[in-house]
Short mmCIF file of C-alpha atoms in Angstrom, two decimals:
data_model
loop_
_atom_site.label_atom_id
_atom_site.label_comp_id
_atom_site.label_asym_id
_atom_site.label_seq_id
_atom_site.Cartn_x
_atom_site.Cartn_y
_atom_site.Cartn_z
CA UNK A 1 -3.54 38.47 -75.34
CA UNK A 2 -0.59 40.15 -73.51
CA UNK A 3 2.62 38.60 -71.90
CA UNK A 4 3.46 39.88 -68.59
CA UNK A 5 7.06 39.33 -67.02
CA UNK A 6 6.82 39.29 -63.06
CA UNK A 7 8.04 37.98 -60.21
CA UNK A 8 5.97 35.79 -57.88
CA UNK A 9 6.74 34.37 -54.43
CA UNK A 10 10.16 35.59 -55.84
CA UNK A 11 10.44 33.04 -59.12
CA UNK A 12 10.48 34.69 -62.05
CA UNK A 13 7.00 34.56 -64.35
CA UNK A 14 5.87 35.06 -67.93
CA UNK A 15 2.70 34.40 -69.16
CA UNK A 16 0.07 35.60 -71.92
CA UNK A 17 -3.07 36.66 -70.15
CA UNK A 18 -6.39 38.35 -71.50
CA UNK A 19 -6.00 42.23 -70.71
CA UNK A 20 -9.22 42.20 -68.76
CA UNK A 21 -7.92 39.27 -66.39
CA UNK A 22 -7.44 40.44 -63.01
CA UNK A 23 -4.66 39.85 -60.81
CA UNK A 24 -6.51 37.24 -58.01
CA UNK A 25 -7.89 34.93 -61.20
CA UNK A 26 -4.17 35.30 -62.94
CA UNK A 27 -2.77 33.54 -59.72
CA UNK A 28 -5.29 31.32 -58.80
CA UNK A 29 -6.13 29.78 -62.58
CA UNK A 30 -3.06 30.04 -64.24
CA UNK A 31 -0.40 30.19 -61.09
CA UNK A 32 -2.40 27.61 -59.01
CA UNK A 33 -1.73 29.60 -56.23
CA UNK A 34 -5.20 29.14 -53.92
CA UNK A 35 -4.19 30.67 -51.06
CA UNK A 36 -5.43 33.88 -52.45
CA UNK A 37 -9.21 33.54 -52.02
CA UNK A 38 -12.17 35.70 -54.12
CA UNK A 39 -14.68 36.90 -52.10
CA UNK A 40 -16.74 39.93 -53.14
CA UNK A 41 -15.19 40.33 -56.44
CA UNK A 42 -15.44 44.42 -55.79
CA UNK A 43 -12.70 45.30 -53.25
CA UNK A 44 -14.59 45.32 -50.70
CA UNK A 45 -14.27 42.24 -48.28
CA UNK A 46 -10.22 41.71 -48.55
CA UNK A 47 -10.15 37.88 -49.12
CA UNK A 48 -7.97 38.51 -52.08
CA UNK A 49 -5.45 40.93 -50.94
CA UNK A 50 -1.70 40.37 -51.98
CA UNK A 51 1.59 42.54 -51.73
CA UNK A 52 1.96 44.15 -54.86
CA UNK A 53 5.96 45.84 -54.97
CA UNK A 54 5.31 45.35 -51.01
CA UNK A 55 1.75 47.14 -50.74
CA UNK A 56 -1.22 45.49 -49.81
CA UNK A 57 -3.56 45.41 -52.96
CA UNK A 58 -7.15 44.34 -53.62
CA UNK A 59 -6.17 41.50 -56.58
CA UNK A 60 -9.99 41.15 -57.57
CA UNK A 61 -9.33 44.85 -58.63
CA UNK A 62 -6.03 45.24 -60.12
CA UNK A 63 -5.24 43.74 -63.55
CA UNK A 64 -2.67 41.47 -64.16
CA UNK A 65 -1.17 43.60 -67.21
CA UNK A 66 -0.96 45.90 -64.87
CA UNK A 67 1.93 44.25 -62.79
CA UNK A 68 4.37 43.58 -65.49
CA UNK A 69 8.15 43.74 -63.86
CA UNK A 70 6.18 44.21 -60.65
CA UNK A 71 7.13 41.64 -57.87
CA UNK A 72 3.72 39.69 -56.32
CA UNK A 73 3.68 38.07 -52.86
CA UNK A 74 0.74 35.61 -51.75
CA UNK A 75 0.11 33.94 -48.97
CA UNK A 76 1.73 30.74 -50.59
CA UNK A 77 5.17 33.11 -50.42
CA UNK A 78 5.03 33.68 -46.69
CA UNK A 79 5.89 30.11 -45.56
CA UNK A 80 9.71 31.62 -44.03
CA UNK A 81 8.58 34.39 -43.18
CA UNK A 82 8.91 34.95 -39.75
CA UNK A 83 6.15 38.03 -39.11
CA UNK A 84 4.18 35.71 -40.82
CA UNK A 85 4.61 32.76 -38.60
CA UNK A 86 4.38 34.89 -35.41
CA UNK A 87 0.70 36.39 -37.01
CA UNK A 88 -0.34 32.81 -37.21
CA UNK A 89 0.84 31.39 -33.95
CA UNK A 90 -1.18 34.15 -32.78
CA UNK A 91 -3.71 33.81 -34.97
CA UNK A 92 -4.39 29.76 -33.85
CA UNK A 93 -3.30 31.01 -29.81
CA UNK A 94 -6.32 33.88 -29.93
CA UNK A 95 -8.92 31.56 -31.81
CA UNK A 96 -8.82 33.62 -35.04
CA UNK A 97 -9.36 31.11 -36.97
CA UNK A 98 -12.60 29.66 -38.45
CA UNK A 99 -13.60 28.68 -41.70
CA UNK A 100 -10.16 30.41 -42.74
CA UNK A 101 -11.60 32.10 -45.81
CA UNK A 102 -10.57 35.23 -44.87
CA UNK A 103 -7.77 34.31 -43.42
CA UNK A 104 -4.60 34.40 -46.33
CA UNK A 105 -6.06 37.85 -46.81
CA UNK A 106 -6.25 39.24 -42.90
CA UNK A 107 -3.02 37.95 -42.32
CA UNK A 108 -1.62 39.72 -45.59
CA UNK A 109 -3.53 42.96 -44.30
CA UNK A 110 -1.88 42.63 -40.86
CA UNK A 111 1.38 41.38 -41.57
CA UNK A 112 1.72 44.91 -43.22
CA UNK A 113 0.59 46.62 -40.22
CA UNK A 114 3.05 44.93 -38.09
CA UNK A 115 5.97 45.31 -40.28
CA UNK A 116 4.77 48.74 -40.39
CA UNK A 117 4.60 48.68 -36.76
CA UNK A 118 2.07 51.28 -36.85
CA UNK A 119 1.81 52.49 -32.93
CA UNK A 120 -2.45 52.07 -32.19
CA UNK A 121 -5.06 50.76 -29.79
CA UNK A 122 -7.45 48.49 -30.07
CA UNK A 123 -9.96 50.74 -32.06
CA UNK A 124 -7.39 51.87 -34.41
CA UNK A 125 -6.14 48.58 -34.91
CA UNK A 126 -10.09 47.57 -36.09
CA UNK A 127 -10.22 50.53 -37.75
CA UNK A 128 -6.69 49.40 -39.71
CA UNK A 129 -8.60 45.56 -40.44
CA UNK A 130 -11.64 46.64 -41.59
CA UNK A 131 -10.95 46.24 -45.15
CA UNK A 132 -11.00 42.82 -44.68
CA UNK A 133 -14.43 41.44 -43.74
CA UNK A 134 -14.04 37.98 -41.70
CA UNK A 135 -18.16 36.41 -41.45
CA UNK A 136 -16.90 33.89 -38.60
CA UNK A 137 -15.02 35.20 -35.97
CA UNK A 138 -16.92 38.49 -34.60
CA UNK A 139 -12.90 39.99 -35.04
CA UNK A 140 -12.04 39.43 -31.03
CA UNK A 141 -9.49 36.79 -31.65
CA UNK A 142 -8.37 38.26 -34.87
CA UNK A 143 -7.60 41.98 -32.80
CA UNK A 144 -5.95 40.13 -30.06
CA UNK A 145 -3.85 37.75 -32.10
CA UNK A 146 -2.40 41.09 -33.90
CA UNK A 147 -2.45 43.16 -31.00
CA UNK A 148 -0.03 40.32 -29.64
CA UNK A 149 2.45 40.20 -32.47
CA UNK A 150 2.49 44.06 -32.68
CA UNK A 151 3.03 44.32 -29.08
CA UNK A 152 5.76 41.77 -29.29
CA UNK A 153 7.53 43.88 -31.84
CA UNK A 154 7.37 47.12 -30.18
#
């Protein structure tokens, strides 16, 4: 067992974890924080991405050791944030929105991209989601609800 020190939704955090125990099953077992959803389990379909010290991260794949004195943000930590709030007016406006498993983790994924406000088109903007797989929504509504927010910024 290891204690980690860390700082989630910005309150302060210790806990003993097993080394092996990855970041997404730290938060949702032992934090109770749901919002961050396990999909694939291997990186792949984005359900479980965080900010990790503000970067997007896969938390399936990174280990919970690995973040101590490191500052976590979920999708339970985005309530004020105002990005966040346009992504999901947008996000229910556009019809992005299914069975919302995806969902915490798009909108982490292109929160980033706005507050990044990367300059792209529509292809680039799919090309910028496509690390997080959504089975519902064929991705019209989810590339028009960002494409509004980032336009909206710009």
């Amino acid at each position: 067992m290891s204690t980690i020190n860390l700082k989630i939704n910005g309150a302060e955090v210790s806990a003993t974890v097993e080394p092996r125990t990855h970041l997404a099953d730290f938060l949702r077992e032992q934090q109770r924080l749901t919002g961050t959803h396990l999909g694939c389990e291997h990186g792949h379909c984005g359900a479980c991405t965080v900010l990790l010290n503000g970067e997007p991260v896969r938390s399936c794949l990174t280990l919970a050791v690995s973040c101590q004195g490191a500052m976590v943000e979920t999708i339970e930590g985005m309530e004020d944030d105002d990005t966040m709030q346009s992504l999901r007016d947008a996000f229910k406006s556009e019809h992005a929105l299914q069975c919302g498993f995806c969902s915490p983790g798009m909108l982490m994924t292109a929160r980033d991209l706005v507050r990044r406000r990367r300059a792209c088109d529509d292809q680039q903007l799919r090309e910028a989601l496509a690390g997080n797989w959504c089975r519902c929504t064929g991705y019209l509504g989810i590339v028009r609800a960002v494409r509004r927010v980032l336009d909206a910024n710009s």
